[in-house]
Short mmCIF file of C-alpha atoms in Angstrom, two decimals:
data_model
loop_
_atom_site.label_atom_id
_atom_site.label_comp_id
_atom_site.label_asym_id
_atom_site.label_seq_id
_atom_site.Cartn_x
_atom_site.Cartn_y
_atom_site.Cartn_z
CA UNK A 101 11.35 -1.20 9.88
CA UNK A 102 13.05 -4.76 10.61
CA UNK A 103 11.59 -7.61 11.32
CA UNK A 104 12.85 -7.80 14.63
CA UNK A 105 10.85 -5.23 15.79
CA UNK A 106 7.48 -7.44 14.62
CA UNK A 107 6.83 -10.68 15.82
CA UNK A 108 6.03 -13.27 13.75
CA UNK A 109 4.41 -11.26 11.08
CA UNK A 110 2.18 -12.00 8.59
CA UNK A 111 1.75 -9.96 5.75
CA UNK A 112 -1.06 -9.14 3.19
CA UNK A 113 -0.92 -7.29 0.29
CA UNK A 114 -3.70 -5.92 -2.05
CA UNK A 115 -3.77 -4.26 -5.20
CA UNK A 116 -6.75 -2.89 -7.39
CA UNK A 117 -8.51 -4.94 -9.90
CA UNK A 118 -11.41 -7.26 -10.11
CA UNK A 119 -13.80 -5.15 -7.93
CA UNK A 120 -10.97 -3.61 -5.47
CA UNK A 121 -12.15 -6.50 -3.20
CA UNK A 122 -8.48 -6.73 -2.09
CA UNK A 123 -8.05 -2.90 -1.19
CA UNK A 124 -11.13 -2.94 0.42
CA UNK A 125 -10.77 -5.73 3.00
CA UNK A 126 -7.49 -4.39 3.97
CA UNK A 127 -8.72 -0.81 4.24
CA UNK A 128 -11.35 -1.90 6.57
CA UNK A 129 -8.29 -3.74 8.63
CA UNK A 130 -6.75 -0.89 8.66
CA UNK A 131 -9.48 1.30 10.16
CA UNK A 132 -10.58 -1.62 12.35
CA UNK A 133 -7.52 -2.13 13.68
CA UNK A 134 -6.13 0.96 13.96
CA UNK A 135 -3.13 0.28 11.90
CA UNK A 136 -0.60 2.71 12.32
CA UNK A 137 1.23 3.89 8.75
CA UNK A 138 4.55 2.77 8.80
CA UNK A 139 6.07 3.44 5.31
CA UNK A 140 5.43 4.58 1.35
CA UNK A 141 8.29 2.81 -0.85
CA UNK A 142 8.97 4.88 -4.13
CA UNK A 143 8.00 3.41 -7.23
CA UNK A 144 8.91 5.95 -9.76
CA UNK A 145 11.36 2.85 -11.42
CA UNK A 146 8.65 0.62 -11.41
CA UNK A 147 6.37 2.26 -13.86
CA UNK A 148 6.38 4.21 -17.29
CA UNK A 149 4.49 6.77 -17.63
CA UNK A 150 1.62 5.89 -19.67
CA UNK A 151 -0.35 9.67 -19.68
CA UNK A 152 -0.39 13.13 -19.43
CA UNK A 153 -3.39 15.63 -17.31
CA UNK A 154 -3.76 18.35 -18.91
CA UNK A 155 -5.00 21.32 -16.71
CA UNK A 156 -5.90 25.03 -18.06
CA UNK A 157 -3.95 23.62 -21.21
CA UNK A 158 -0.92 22.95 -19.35
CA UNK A 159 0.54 19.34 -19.03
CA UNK A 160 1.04 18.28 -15.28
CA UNK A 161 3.63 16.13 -13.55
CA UNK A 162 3.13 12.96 -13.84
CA UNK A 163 2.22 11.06 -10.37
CA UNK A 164 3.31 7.89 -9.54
CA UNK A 165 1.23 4.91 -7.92
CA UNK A 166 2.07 5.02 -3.89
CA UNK A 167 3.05 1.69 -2.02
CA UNK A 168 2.42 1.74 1.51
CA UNK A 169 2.86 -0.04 4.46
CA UNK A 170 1.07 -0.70 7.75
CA UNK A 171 1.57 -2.41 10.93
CA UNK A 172 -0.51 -3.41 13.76
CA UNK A 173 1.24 -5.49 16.92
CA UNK A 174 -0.91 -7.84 18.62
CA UNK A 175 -1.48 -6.71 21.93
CA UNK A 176 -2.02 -10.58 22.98
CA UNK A 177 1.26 -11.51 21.95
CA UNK A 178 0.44 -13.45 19.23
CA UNK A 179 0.93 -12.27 15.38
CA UNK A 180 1.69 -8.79 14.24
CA UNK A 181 0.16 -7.81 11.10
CA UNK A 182 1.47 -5.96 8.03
CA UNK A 183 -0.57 -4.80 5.14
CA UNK A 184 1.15 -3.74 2.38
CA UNK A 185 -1.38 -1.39 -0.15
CA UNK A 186 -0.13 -0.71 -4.06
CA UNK A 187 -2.28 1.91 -6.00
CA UNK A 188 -1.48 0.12 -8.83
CA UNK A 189 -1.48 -3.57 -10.41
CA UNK A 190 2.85 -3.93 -10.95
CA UNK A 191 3.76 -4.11 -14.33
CA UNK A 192 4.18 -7.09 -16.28
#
C-alpha cells in the first residue's frame, strides 16, 4: 500500500497492555467502520522466542505475534484512516 493511494491519513496504533483499552477502541473502529484488512507485516525478527506449548507431549512451533493493518477511506473526502494492531507489546 502507498500513501498515495490514502489521502491524508492518519494512523493509530494499539498494542495490549494496561487493560487492552488500546486494542479495544480500535477493534470497535474497525467493526464500526467497516475497515477493510489491508496487510499482516512479519515479525518473526522482532521477537525471541520466550516458550514452548507442549501438546500430547510434543513441543509445537512456536507462533509469532501478528501485525496488521487496516484502512478505511473517507467517503466525504476528508481523512482516511489506518489502524495498525500488534498482538504484542515490541520488545525493549
Amino acid at each position: 500500500m502507498s500513501k498515495a493511494e490514502l489521502k491524508d491519513p492518519i494512523l493509530i496504533a494499539a498494542w495490549p497492555g494496561m487493560g487492552n483499552v488500546a486494542l479495544t477502541a480500535c477493534y470497535y473502529l474497525i467493526s464500526s467502520l467497516k475497515m477493510e484488512f489491508r496487510a499482516e507485516y512479519a515479525t518473526g525478527d522482532l521477537y525471541d522466542v520466550d516458550h514452548v506449548a507442549v501438546e500430547g507431549g510434543l513441543a509445537q512451533p512456536f507462533r509469532y505475534p501478528k501485525n496488521q493493518f487496516f484502512v478505511w477511506r473517507n467517503p466525504d473526502g476528508g481523512s482516511d484512516l489506518l489502524i495498525f494492531i500488534g498482538e504484542a507489546q515490541p520488545p525493549q
